[in-house]
Amino acid sequence: MIRRVGSWLFGFARFWYEFVIGDDPLMALGVATALGATAILLRSGHNAWWLTPPLVIVVLGVSIRRMSPG
Amino acid sequence: MNVALFVFATTFLASAVEAIEMVTIVIGVGATRGWRSTIIGAAAGFGVLAVVVGAAGAALTRFPIDSLRVVVGGLLLVFGLQWFRKGVVRVAARGLAGLGQLDTEDADVWTGPGIDWTAFVLAFKAVVLEGLEIAFIVVSFGAAANTARTEYGPALIGGVGAIVVIGGIGLSARQAVGRIPRSLLQLVVGVMLTTFGTFWSMEGLGVSWPAGDGAILGLLALYAAVAFGYTEIQRRRIAVLRAAIS
């Protein structure tokens, strides 16, 4: 029973790791940083709608480069 | 115009915008990962939605929708970026090979015996979040229609009608979507998930988008242009590599 619960918990944790982190932690880190920075700017009174999209594009470009051979 | 008719038309149109987002994700995920788990996820989302709406009723407007937007939007954004990246790399490597054929050969199509939890979760979240937004629209428009009495009936018909009509259009497009090569479909769905994820997560944080919901189209155009640009760069990189090897 304990082994079955442990196996289920491991599978559950692995699913969310794959879903959020995948094969490149950089993108999850980049998204968290972009949203965190947006939240900080919002609290200081700036409507920072312009921040996350460019950061997402940069992080994506770096990740594609890292995934490519050569 | 009759108040009930006005409430129905307004609720239908406002709900249709949310329903388009919901159906786009469900159809895109179903075509990319497989339909069984996607449909089970969407059905589970509607089940949860029915319980929440039934239990909360008119008190639904006090639900912390912004927190839900940040969580769901953030998750869609990180997952959408993974498909965006894989789509760019695959389209750059394979081009549009398989266009017009039913393509079933791809590592991202679920072939296991059980539930594909990725498809389930994506469809479930899209249905719950967008369904809740439609429920908010129904409750808000129904309650605000008249100071003397509420108009929940026409508002409810408008909200449910929007889901049925947009869902029907989405289902009829299923066959056509299935003929798009999976590598290209993965890129398109990745761009869409990234668009909705960016929009929802930042809206949940409290960002006021220029042009309101119209910003979704702006984000979509921006990310589509980025997809095209990165694919071209990647294609040239692969060509240089192949030339160096041969």
PDB file of C-alpha atoms in Angstrom:
ATOM      1  CA  MET A   1       0.000   0.000   0.000  1.00  0.00           C
ATOM      2  CA  ILE A   2       2.764   2.447   1.047  1.00  0.00           C
ATOM      3  CA  ARG A   3       4.780   1.463  -2.006  1.00  0.00           C
ATOM      4  CA  ARG A   4       1.742   2.078  -4.253  1.00  0.00           C
ATOM      5  CA  VAL A   5       1.088   5.520  -2.726  1.00  0.00           C
ATOM      6  CA  GLY A   6       4.790   6.361  -3.030  1.00  0.00           C
ATOM      7  CA  SER A   7       4.802   5.293  -6.679  1.00  0.00           C
ATOM      8  CA  TRP A   8       1.689   7.403  -7.357  1.00  0.00           C
ATOM      9  CA  LEU A   9       3.210  10.442  -5.616  1.00  0.00           C
ATOM     10  CA  PHE A  10       6.442  10.000  -7.593  1.00  0.00           C
ATOM     11  CA  GLY A  11       4.481   9.790 -10.842  1.00  0.00           C
ATOM     12  CA  PHE A  12       2.417  12.839  -9.895  1.00  0.00           C
ATOM     13  CA  ALA A  13       5.557  14.881  -9.084  1.00  0.00           C
ATOM     14  CA  ARG A  14       7.250  13.712 -12.285  1.00  0.00           C
ATOM     15  CA  PHE A  15       4.229  14.708 -14.373  1.00  0.00           C
ATOM     16  CA  TRP A  16       4.250  18.279 -12.999  1.00  0.00           C
ATOM     17  CA  TYR A  17       8.034  18.495 -13.381  1.00  0.00           C
ATOM     18  CA  GLU A  18       7.721  17.489 -17.036  1.00  0.00           C
ATOM     19  CA  PHE A  19       4.769  19.850 -17.535  1.00  0.00           C
ATOM     20  CA  VAL A  20       6.428  22.921 -16.018  1.00  0.00           C
ATOM     21  CA  ILE A  21      10.162  22.355 -16.475  1.00  0.00           C
ATOM     22  CA  GLY A  22      10.313  19.955 -19.442  1.00  0.00           C
ATOM     23  CA  ASP A  23      13.762  19.473 -20.945  1.00  0.00           C
ATOM     24  CA  ASP A  24      14.954  23.044 -20.435  1.00  0.00           C
ATOM     25  CA  PRO A  25      14.570  24.694 -16.991  1.00  0.00           C
ATOM     26  CA  LEU A  26      15.572  28.029 -18.548  1.00  0.00           C
ATOM     27  CA  MET A  27      12.081  28.666 -19.925  1.00  0.00           C
ATOM     28  CA  ALA A  28      10.259  28.111 -16.618  1.00  0.00           C
ATOM     29  CA  LEU A  29      12.884  30.276 -14.908  1.00  0.00           C
ATOM     30  CA  GLY A  30      12.494  32.979 -17.577  1.00  0.00           C
ATOM     31  CA  VAL A  31       8.691  32.973 -17.306  1.00  0.00           C
ATOM     32  CA  ALA A  32       8.838  33.145 -13.486  1.00  0.00           C
ATOM     33  CA  THR A  33      11.330  36.026 -13.684  1.00  0.00           C
ATOM     34  CA  ALA A  34       9.234  37.909 -16.261  1.00  0.00           C
ATOM     35  CA  LEU A  35       5.993  37.524 -14.282  1.00  0.00           C
ATOM     36  CA  GLY A  36       7.762  38.385 -11.005  1.00  0.00           C
ATOM     37  CA  ALA A  37       9.290  41.538 -12.501  1.00  0.00           C
ATOM     38  CA  THR A  38       5.889  42.504 -13.960  1.00  0.00           C
ATOM     39  CA  ALA A  39       4.275  42.064 -10.521  1.00  0.00           C
ATOM     40  CA  ILE A  40       6.951  44.261  -8.889  1.00  0.00           C
ATOM     41  CA  LEU A  41       6.525  46.995 -11.516  1.00  0.00           C
ATOM     42  CA  LEU A  42       2.733  46.839 -11.124  1.00  0.00           C
ATOM     43  CA  ARG A  43       3.056  47.334  -7.375  1.00  0.00           C
ATOM     44  CA  SER A  44       5.218  50.403  -7.959  1.00  0.00           C
ATOM     45  CA  GLY A  45       2.498  51.881 -10.186  1.00  0.00           C
ATOM     46  CA  HIS A  46       3.759  50.931 -13.683  1.00  0.00           C
ATOM     47  CA  ASN A  47       1.362  49.171 -16.039  1.00  0.00           C
ATOM     48  CA  ALA A  48       4.141  46.906 -17.328  1.00  0.00           C
ATOM     49  CA  TRP A  49       2.225  45.058 -20.084  1.00  0.00           C
ATOM     50  CA  TRP A  50       5.242  45.529 -22.356  1.00  0.00           C
ATOM     51  CA  LEU A  51       7.735  43.561 -20.226  1.00  0.00           C
ATOM     52  CA  THR A  52       6.806  39.870 -20.425  1.00  0.00           C
ATOM     53  CA  PRO A  53       6.341  39.378 -24.230  1.00  0.00           C
ATOM     54  CA  PRO A  54       9.901  40.528 -25.181  1.00  0.00           C
ATOM     55  CA  LEU A  55      11.418  38.547 -22.291  1.00  0.00           C
ATOM     56  CA  VAL A  56       9.495  35.451 -23.416  1.00  0.00           C
ATOM     57  CA  ILE A  57      10.795  35.926 -26.979  1.00  0.00           C
ATOM     58  CA  VAL A  58      14.412  36.259 -25.786  1.00  0.00           C
ATOM     59  CA  VAL A  59      14.182  33.212 -23.498  1.00  0.00           C
ATOM     60  CA  LEU A  60      12.613  31.184 -26.339  1.00  0.00           C
ATOM     61  CA  GLY A  61      15.422  32.180 -28.726  1.00  0.00           C
ATOM     62  CA  VAL A  62      18.117  31.204 -26.216  1.00  0.00           C
ATOM     63  CA  SER A  63      16.357  27.886 -25.522  1.00  0.00           C
ATOM     64  CA  ILE A  64      16.081  27.052 -29.251  1.00  0.00           C
ATOM     65  CA  ARG A  65      19.805  27.771 -29.599  1.00  0.00           C
ATOM     66  CA  ARG A  66      20.584  25.502 -26.623  1.00  0.00           C
ATOM     67  CA  MET A  67      18.434  22.710 -28.089  1.00  0.00           C
ATOM     68  CA  SER A  68      20.103  22.891 -31.505  1.00  0.00           C
ATOM     69  CA  PRO A  69      23.099  20.732 -32.395  1.00  0.00           C
ATOM     70  CA  GLY A  70      26.410  22.312 -33.170  1.00  0.00           C
TER      71      GLY A  70
ATOM     72  CA  MET B   1     -34.820  46.715 -27.776  1.00  0.00           C
ATOM     73  CA  ASN B   2     -36.405  44.266 -25.332  1.00  0.00           C
ATOM     74  CA  VAL B   3     -34.260  43.948 -22.163  1.00  0.00           C
ATOM     75  CA  ALA B   4     -34.212  40.119 -22.290  1.00  0.00           C
ATOM     76  CA  LEU B   5     -33.125  40.155 -25.945  1.00  0.00           C
ATOM     77  CA  PHE B   6     -30.439  42.741 -25.208  1.00  0.00           C
ATOM     78  CA  VAL B   7     -29.121  40.620 -22.297  1.00  0.00           C
ATOM     79  CA  PHE B   8     -29.121  37.494 -24.494  1.00  0.00           C
ATOM     80  CA  ALA B   9     -27.256  39.191 -27.377  1.00  0.00           C
ATOM     81  CA  THR B  10     -24.673  40.866 -25.128  1.00  0.00           C
ATOM     82  CA  THR B  11     -24.047  37.708 -23.089  1.00  0.00           C
ATOM     83  CA  PHE B  12     -23.838  35.565 -26.223  1.00  0.00           C
ATOM     84  CA  LEU B  13     -21.241  37.828 -27.879  1.00  0.00           C
ATOM     85  CA  ALA B  14     -19.150  38.316 -24.722  1.00  0.00           C
ATOM     86  CA  SER B  15     -19.270  34.567 -23.978  1.00  0.00           C
ATOM     87  CA  ALA B  16     -18.403  33.723 -27.594  1.00  0.00           C
ATOM     88  CA  VAL B  17     -15.045  35.508 -27.171  1.00  0.00           C
ATOM     89  CA  GLU B  18     -14.229  33.320 -24.144  1.00  0.00           C
ATOM     90  CA  ALA B  19     -15.611  30.197 -25.858  1.00  0.00           C
ATOM     91  CA  ILE B  20     -13.314  30.764 -28.857  1.00  0.00           C
ATOM     92  CA  GLU B  21     -10.300  30.698 -26.488  1.00  0.00           C
ATOM     93  CA  MET B  22     -11.592  27.516 -24.811  1.00  0.00           C
ATOM     94  CA  VAL B  23     -12.395  25.673 -28.051  1.00  0.00           C
ATOM     95  CA  THR B  24      -9.133  26.750 -29.735  1.00  0.00           C
ATOM     96  CA  ILE B  25      -7.090  25.135 -26.970  1.00  0.00           C
ATOM     97  CA  VAL B  26      -9.215  21.967 -26.764  1.00  0.00           C
ATOM     98  CA  ILE B  27      -9.196  21.404 -30.562  1.00  0.00           C
ATOM     99  CA  GLY B  28      -5.462  22.232 -30.822  1.00  0.00           C
ATOM    100  CA  VAL B  29      -4.496  19.882 -27.974  1.00  0.00           C
ATOM    101  CA  GLY B  30      -6.808  17.130 -29.251  1.00  0.00           C
ATOM    102  CA  ALA B  31      -5.370  17.290 -32.759  1.00  0.00           C
ATOM    103  CA  THR B  32      -1.796  17.304 -31.451  1.00  0.00           C
ATOM    104  CA  ARG B  33      -1.903  14.820 -28.552  1.00  0.00           C
ATOM    105  CA  GLY B  34      -4.952  12.697 -29.355  1.00  0.00           C
ATOM    106  CA  TRP B  35      -8.688  13.097 -28.695  1.00  0.00           C
ATOM    107  CA  ARG B  36      -9.558  10.575 -25.973  1.00  0.00           C
ATOM    108  CA  SER B  37      -7.745  12.188 -23.034  1.00  0.00           C
ATOM    109  CA  THR B  38      -8.500  15.689 -24.323  1.00  0.00           C
ATOM    110  CA  ILE B  39     -12.245  14.977 -24.381  1.00  0.00           C
ATOM    111  CA  ILE B  40     -12.103  13.336 -20.926  1.00  0.00           C
ATOM    112  CA  GLY B  41     -10.216  16.415 -19.620  1.00  0.00           C
ATOM    113  CA  ALA B  42     -12.737  18.803 -21.166  1.00  0.00           C
ATOM    114  CA  ALA B  43     -15.661  16.752 -19.796  1.00  0.00           C
ATOM    115  CA  ALA B  44     -14.069  16.727 -16.326  1.00  0.00           C
ATOM    116  CA  GLY B  45     -13.628  20.511 -16.616  1.00  0.00           C
ATOM    117  CA  PHE B  46     -17.329  20.947 -17.436  1.00  0.00           C
ATOM    118  CA  GLY B  47     -18.205  18.664 -14.504  1.00  0.00           C
ATOM    119  CA  VAL B  48     -16.142  20.729 -12.043  1.00  0.00           C
ATOM    120  CA  LEU B  49     -17.565  23.889 -13.571  1.00  0.00           C
ATOM    121  CA  ALA B  50     -21.158  22.660 -13.096  1.00  0.00           C
ATOM    122  CA  VAL B  51     -20.471  21.832  -9.433  1.00  0.00           C
ATOM    123  CA  VAL B  52     -18.770  25.205  -8.747  1.00  0.00           C
ATOM    124  CA  VAL B  53     -21.430  27.244 -10.571  1.00  0.00           C
ATOM    125  CA  GLY B  54     -24.258  25.225  -9.009  1.00  0.00           C
ATOM    126  CA  ALA B  55     -22.837  25.612  -5.493  1.00  0.00           C
ATOM    127  CA  ALA B  56     -21.835  29.272  -5.724  1.00  0.00           C
ATOM    128  CA  GLY B  57     -24.666  30.617  -7.875  1.00  0.00           C
ATOM    129  CA  ALA B  58     -24.800  34.415  -7.904  1.00  0.00           C
ATOM    130  CA  ALA B  59     -21.988  34.561  -5.300  1.00  0.00           C
ATOM    131  CA  LEU B  60     -19.648  33.437  -8.082  1.00  0.00           C
ATOM    132  CA  THR B  61     -18.492  37.006  -8.748  1.00  0.00           C
ATOM    133  CA  ARG B  62     -16.574  36.872  -5.427  1.00  0.00           C
ATOM    134  CA  PHE B  63     -14.432  33.970  -6.677  1.00  0.00           C
ATOM    135  CA  PRO B  64     -10.705  34.970  -6.882  1.00  0.00           C
ATOM    136  CA  ILE B  65     -10.566  34.726 -10.680  1.00  0.00           C
ATOM    137  CA  ASP B  66      -7.355  36.789 -10.918  1.00  0.00           C
ATOM    138  CA  SER B  67      -5.386  34.245  -8.868  1.00  0.00           C
ATOM    139  CA  LEU B  68      -6.733  31.483 -11.118  1.00  0.00           C
ATOM    140  CA  ARG B  69      -5.707  33.490 -14.200  1.00  0.00           C
ATOM    141  CA  VAL B  70      -2.128  33.834 -12.903  1.00  0.00           C
ATOM    142  CA  VAL B  71      -1.807  30.103 -12.124  1.00  0.00           C
ATOM    143  CA  VAL B  72      -3.503  28.786 -15.284  1.00  0.00           C
ATOM    144  CA  GLY B  73      -1.925  31.459 -17.502  1.00  0.00           C
ATOM    145  CA  GLY B  74       1.555  30.856 -16.064  1.00  0.00           C
ATOM    146  CA  LEU B  75       1.258  27.087 -16.568  1.00  0.00           C
ATOM    147  CA  LEU B  76      -0.033  27.491 -20.127  1.00  0.00           C
ATOM    148  CA  LEU B  77       2.803  29.910 -20.846  1.00  0.00           C
ATOM    149  CA  VAL B  78       5.611  27.586 -19.692  1.00  0.00           C
ATOM    150  CA  PHE B  79       4.030  24.580 -21.396  1.00  0.00           C
ATOM    151  CA  GLY B  80       3.155  26.533 -24.545  1.00  0.00           C
ATOM    152  CA  LEU B  81       6.770  27.698 -24.839  1.00  0.00           C
ATOM    153  CA  GLN B  82       7.958  24.088 -24.799  1.00  0.00           C
ATOM    154  CA  TRP B  83       5.702  23.266 -27.777  1.00  0.00           C
ATOM    155  CA  PHE B  84       6.640  26.569 -29.424  1.00  0.00           C
ATOM    156  CA  ARG B  85      10.328  25.636 -29.253  1.00  0.00           C
ATOM    157  CA  LYS B  86       9.835  22.007 -30.375  1.00  0.00           C
ATOM    158  CA  GLY B  87       7.580  23.232 -33.199  1.00  0.00           C
ATOM    159  CA  VAL B  88      10.215  25.704 -34.452  1.00  0.00           C
ATOM    160  CA  VAL B  89      12.950  23.050 -34.372  1.00  0.00           C
ATOM    161  CA  ARG B  90      10.782  20.402 -36.100  1.00  0.00           C
ATOM    162  CA  VAL B  91       9.312  22.658 -38.792  1.00  0.00           C
ATOM    163  CA  ALA B  92      12.815  23.983 -39.535  1.00  0.00           C
ATOM    164  CA  ALA B  93      14.080  20.397 -39.886  1.00  0.00           C
ATOM    165  CA  ARG B  94      11.106  18.812 -41.732  1.00  0.00           C
ATOM    166  CA  GLY B  95       9.400  21.732 -43.436  1.00  0.00           C
ATOM    167  CA  LEU B  96       5.741  21.112 -44.266  1.00  0.00           C
ATOM    168  CA  ALA B  97       6.243  17.428 -45.102  1.00  0.00           C
ATOM    169  CA  GLY B  98       2.987  15.530 -44.684  1.00  0.00           C
ATOM    170  CA  LEU B  99       0.714  18.452 -45.501  1.00  0.00           C
ATOM    171  CA  GLY B 100      -2.752  17.146 -46.419  1.00  0.00           C
ATOM    172  CA  GLN B 101      -2.127  13.649 -45.026  1.00  0.00           C
ATOM    173  CA  LEU B 102      -3.268  12.180 -41.752  1.00  0.00           C
ATOM    174  CA  ASP B 103       0.045  12.239 -39.914  1.00  0.00           C
ATOM    175  CA  THR B 104       0.256   9.883 -36.949  1.00  0.00           C
ATOM    176  CA  GLU B 105       3.999   9.526 -36.567  1.00  0.00           C
ATOM    177  CA  ASP B 106       5.195  11.788 -33.835  1.00  0.00           C
ATOM    178  CA  ALA B 107       6.694  11.350 -30.384  1.00  0.00           C
ATOM    179  CA  ASP B 108       4.159  13.768 -28.854  1.00  0.00           C
ATOM    180  CA  VAL B 109       1.098  11.725 -29.833  1.00  0.00           C
ATOM    181  CA  TRP B 110      -0.004   9.658 -26.847  1.00  0.00           C
ATOM    182  CA  THR B 111      -0.044   5.947 -27.631  1.00  0.00           C
ATOM    183  CA  GLY B 112      -0.083   4.551 -24.087  1.00  0.00           C
ATOM    184  CA  PRO B 113      -2.961   2.534 -22.602  1.00  0.00           C
ATOM    185  CA  GLY B 114      -4.095   4.994 -19.912  1.00  0.00           C
ATOM    186  CA  ILE B 115      -4.834   8.674 -19.722  1.00  0.00           C
ATOM    187  CA  ASP B 116      -2.513  11.202 -21.362  1.00  0.00           C
ATOM    188  CA  TRP B 117      -2.375  13.573 -18.391  1.00  0.00           C
ATOM    189  CA  THR B 118      -0.800  16.383 -20.427  1.00  0.00           C
ATOM    190  CA  ALA B 119      -3.785  16.518 -22.815  1.00  0.00           C
ATOM    191  CA  PHE B 120      -6.177  16.029 -19.883  1.00  0.00           C
ATOM    192  CA  VAL B 121      -4.725  18.896 -17.823  1.00  0.00           C
ATOM    193  CA  LEU B 122      -4.520  21.333 -20.757  1.00  0.00           C
ATOM    194  CA  ALA B 123      -8.141  20.717 -21.811  1.00  0.00           C
ATOM    195  CA  PHE B 124      -9.358  20.687 -18.196  1.00  0.00           C
ATOM    196  CA  LYS B 125      -7.714  24.027 -17.352  1.00  0.00           C
ATOM    197  CA  ALA B 126      -8.946  25.731 -20.520  1.00  0.00           C
ATOM    198  CA  VAL B 127     -12.531  24.599 -19.868  1.00  0.00           C
ATOM    199  CA  VAL B 128     -12.508  25.514 -16.152  1.00  0.00           C
ATOM    200  CA  LEU B 129     -10.914  28.967 -16.595  1.00  0.00           C
ATOM    201  CA  GLU B 130     -12.858  30.030 -19.681  1.00  0.00           C
ATOM    202  CA  GLY B 131     -16.032  28.364 -18.404  1.00  0.00           C
ATOM    203  CA  LEU B 132     -15.738  30.338 -15.152  1.00  0.00           C
ATOM    204  CA  GLU B 133     -15.268  33.538 -17.132  1.00  0.00           C
ATOM    205  CA  ILE B 134     -18.442  32.744 -19.116  1.00  0.00           C
ATOM    206  CA  ALA B 135     -20.249  32.028 -15.826  1.00  0.00           C
ATOM    207  CA  PHE B 136     -19.071  35.446 -14.520  1.00  0.00           C
ATOM    208  CA  ILE B 137     -20.386  37.102 -17.673  1.00  0.00           C
ATOM    209  CA  VAL B 138     -23.741  35.333 -17.279  1.00  0.00           C
ATOM    210  CA  VAL B 139     -24.050  36.303 -13.601  1.00  0.00           C
ATOM    211  CA  SER B 140     -22.822  39.883 -14.142  1.00  0.00           C
ATOM    212  CA  PHE B 141     -24.986  40.653 -17.199  1.00  0.00           C
ATOM    213  CA  GLY B 142     -27.965  38.818 -15.715  1.00  0.00           C
ATOM    214  CA  ALA B 143     -27.780  40.784 -12.476  1.00  0.00           C
ATOM    215  CA  ALA B 144     -26.936  44.145 -14.031  1.00  0.00           C
ATOM    216  CA  ALA B 145     -29.648  44.013 -16.678  1.00  0.00           C
ATOM    217  CA  ASN B 146     -32.363  45.587 -14.631  1.00  0.00           C
ATOM    218  CA  THR B 147     -32.375  47.274 -11.240  1.00  0.00           C
ATOM    219  CA  ALA B 148     -35.857  45.958 -10.493  1.00  0.00           C
ATOM    220  CA  ARG B 149     -35.384  42.294 -11.496  1.00  0.00           C
ATOM    221  CA  THR B 150     -32.552  40.134 -12.783  1.00  0.00           C
ATOM    222  CA  GLU B 151     -32.437  38.488 -16.250  1.00  0.00           C
ATOM    223  CA  TYR B 152     -30.525  35.256 -15.533  1.00  0.00           C
ATOM    224  CA  GLY B 153     -32.611  33.202 -17.998  1.00  0.00           C
ATOM    225  CA  PRO B 154     -31.648  35.029 -21.220  1.00  0.00           C
ATOM    226  CA  ALA B 155     -28.075  35.496 -19.885  1.00  0.00           C
ATOM    227  CA  LEU B 156     -27.772  31.749 -19.210  1.00  0.00           C
ATOM    228  CA  ILE B 157     -29.122  30.891 -22.673  1.00  0.00           C
ATOM    229  CA  GLY B 158     -26.659  33.366 -24.197  1.00  0.00           C
ATOM    230  CA  GLY B 159     -23.669  31.891 -22.310  1.00  0.00           C
ATOM    231  CA  VAL B 160     -24.517  28.230 -22.940  1.00  0.00           C
ATOM    232  CA  GLY B 161     -25.531  29.038 -26.540  1.00  0.00           C
ATOM    233  CA  ALA B 162     -22.107  30.586 -27.198  1.00  0.00           C
ATOM    234  CA  ILE B 163     -20.330  27.435 -25.938  1.00  0.00           C
ATOM    235  CA  VAL B 164     -22.574  25.168 -28.060  1.00  0.00           C
ATOM    236  CA  VAL B 165     -22.224  27.265 -31.255  1.00  0.00           C
ATOM    237  CA  ILE B 166     -18.449  27.838 -30.978  1.00  0.00           C
ATOM    238  CA  GLY B 167     -17.920  24.228 -29.843  1.00  0.00           C
ATOM    239  CA  GLY B 168     -19.895  23.003 -32.870  1.00  0.00           C
ATOM    240  CA  ILE B 169     -17.802  25.131 -35.237  1.00  0.00           C
ATOM    241  CA  GLY B 170     -14.638  23.815 -33.582  1.00  0.00           C
ATOM    242  CA  LEU B 171     -15.756  20.179 -33.877  1.00  0.00           C
ATOM    243  CA  SER B 172     -16.644  20.613 -37.552  1.00  0.00           C
ATOM    244  CA  ALA B 173     -13.108  21.941 -38.146  1.00  0.00           C
ATOM    245  CA  ARG B 174     -11.572  18.899 -36.407  1.00  0.00           C
ATOM    246  CA  GLN B 175     -11.068  16.896 -39.597  1.00  0.00           C
ATOM    247  CA  ALA B 176      -9.334  19.793 -41.357  1.00  0.00           C
ATOM    248  CA  VAL B 177      -7.089  20.457 -38.338  1.00  0.00           C
ATOM    249  CA  GLY B 178      -6.111  16.763 -38.298  1.00  0.00           C
ATOM    250  CA  ARG B 179      -4.648  17.095 -41.812  1.00  0.00           C
ATOM    251  CA  ILE B 180      -2.104  19.703 -40.729  1.00  0.00           C
ATOM    252  CA  PRO B 181       1.378  18.134 -40.228  1.00  0.00           C
ATOM    253  CA  ARG B 182       1.972  17.549 -36.525  1.00  0.00           C
ATOM    254  CA  SER B 183       5.212  19.519 -36.447  1.00  0.00           C
ATOM    255  CA  LEU B 184       3.412  22.579 -37.851  1.00  0.00           C
ATOM    256  CA  LEU B 185       0.367  21.946 -35.647  1.00  0.00           C
ATOM    257  CA  GLN B 186       2.611  21.762 -32.585  1.00  0.00           C
ATOM    258  CA  LEU B 187       4.123  25.116 -33.550  1.00  0.00           C
ATOM    259  CA  VAL B 188       0.687  26.696 -34.124  1.00  0.00           C
ATOM    260  CA  VAL B 189      -0.743  25.353 -30.851  1.00  0.00           C
ATOM    261  CA  GLY B 190       2.482  26.380 -29.046  1.00  0.00           C
ATOM    262  CA  VAL B 191       2.041  29.932 -30.380  1.00  0.00           C
ATOM    263  CA  MET B 192      -1.612  29.949 -29.251  1.00  0.00           C
ATOM    264  CA  LEU B 193      -0.891  28.566 -25.772  1.00  0.00           C
ATOM    265  CA  THR B 194       1.922  31.115 -25.383  1.00  0.00           C
ATOM    266  CA  THR B 195      -0.458  33.896 -26.490  1.00  0.00           C
ATOM    267  CA  PHE B 196      -3.259  32.938 -24.085  1.00  0.00           C
ATOM    268  CA  GLY B 197      -0.776  32.148 -21.308  1.00  0.00           C
ATOM    269  CA  THR B 198       0.855  35.581 -21.617  1.00  0.00           C
ATOM    270  CA  PHE B 199      -2.500  37.356 -21.751  1.00  0.00           C
ATOM    271  CA  TRP B 200      -4.154  35.530 -18.839  1.00  0.00           C
ATOM    272  CA  SER B 201      -1.183  35.459 -16.463  1.00  0.00           C
ATOM    273  CA  MET B 202      -0.504  39.173 -16.864  1.00  0.00           C
ATOM    274  CA  GLU B 203      -4.182  40.085 -16.698  1.00  0.00           C
ATOM    275  CA  GLY B 204      -4.373  38.098 -13.468  1.00  0.00           C
ATOM    276  CA  LEU B 205      -1.428  40.053 -12.079  1.00  0.00           C
ATOM    277  CA  GLY B 206      -3.398  43.255 -12.707  1.00  0.00           C
ATOM    278  CA  VAL B 207      -1.960  44.442 -16.025  1.00  0.00           C
ATOM    279  CA  SER B 208      -4.322  46.614 -18.039  1.00  0.00           C
ATOM    280  CA  TRP B 209      -3.810  45.586 -21.679  1.00  0.00           C
ATOM    281  CA  PRO B 210      -4.016  48.243 -24.378  1.00  0.00           C
ATOM    282  CA  ALA B 211      -7.149  47.431 -26.451  1.00  0.00           C
ATOM    283  CA  GLY B 212      -8.413  45.013 -23.757  1.00  0.00           C
ATOM    284  CA  ASP B 213      -9.173  41.538 -25.193  1.00  0.00           C
ATOM    285  CA  GLY B 214      -7.985  42.853 -28.573  1.00  0.00           C
ATOM    286  CA  ALA B 215      -4.438  42.522 -27.190  1.00  0.00           C
ATOM    287  CA  ILE B 216      -4.801  38.751 -27.748  1.00  0.00           C
ATOM    288  CA  LEU B 217      -4.716  39.363 -31.515  1.00  0.00           C
ATOM    289  CA  GLY B 218      -1.680  41.632 -31.124  1.00  0.00           C
ATOM    290  CA  LEU B 219       0.167  38.988 -29.069  1.00  0.00           C
ATOM    291  CA  LEU B 220      -0.832  36.305 -31.576  1.00  0.00           C
ATOM    292  CA  ALA B 221       0.559  38.372 -34.474  1.00  0.00           C
ATOM    293  CA  LEU B 222       3.773  39.092 -32.537  1.00  0.00           C
ATOM    294  CA  TYR B 223       4.394  35.453 -31.585  1.00  0.00           C
ATOM    295  CA  ALA B 224       3.473  34.250 -35.105  1.00  0.00           C
ATOM    296  CA  ALA B 225       6.075  36.639 -36.555  1.00  0.00           C
ATOM    297  CA  VAL B 226       8.608  35.378 -33.991  1.00  0.00           C
ATOM    298  CA  ALA B 227       7.776  31.759 -34.941  1.00  0.00           C
ATOM    299  CA  PHE B 228       8.393  32.567 -38.606  1.00  0.00           C
ATOM    300  CA  GLY B 229      11.644  34.412 -37.824  1.00  0.00           C
ATOM    301  CA  TYR B 230      13.063  31.739 -35.490  1.00  0.00           C
ATOM    302  CA  THR B 231      12.096  28.964 -37.947  1.00  0.00           C
ATOM    303  CA  GLU B 232      13.971  30.739 -40.745  1.00  0.00           C
ATOM    304  CA  ILE B 233      17.052  31.261 -38.539  1.00  0.00           C
ATOM    305  CA  GLN B 234      16.936  27.607 -37.463  1.00  0.00           C
ATOM    306  CA  ARG B 235      16.508  26.426 -41.076  1.00  0.00           C
ATOM    307  CA  ARG B 236      19.616  28.359 -42.139  1.00  0.00           C
ATOM    308  CA  ARG B 237      21.544  27.006 -39.145  1.00  0.00           C
ATOM    309  CA  ILE B 238      20.614  23.431 -40.160  1.00  0.00           C
ATOM    310  CA  ALA B 239      21.603  24.134 -43.796  1.00  0.00           C
ATOM    311  CA  VAL B 240      25.027  25.410 -42.676  1.00  0.00           C
ATOM    312  CA  LEU B 241      25.486  22.333 -40.458  1.00  0.00           C
ATOM    313  CA  ARG B 242      24.510  19.949 -43.287  1.00  0.00           C
ATOM    314  CA  ALA B 243      26.878  21.737 -45.674  1.00  0.00           C
ATOM    315  CA  ALA B 244      29.710  21.455 -43.136  1.00  0.00           C
ATOM    316  CA  ILE B 245      29.079  17.704 -42.667  1.00  0.00           C
ATOM    317  CA  SER B 246      28.881  16.881 -46.418  1.00  0.00           C
TER     318      SER B 246
END
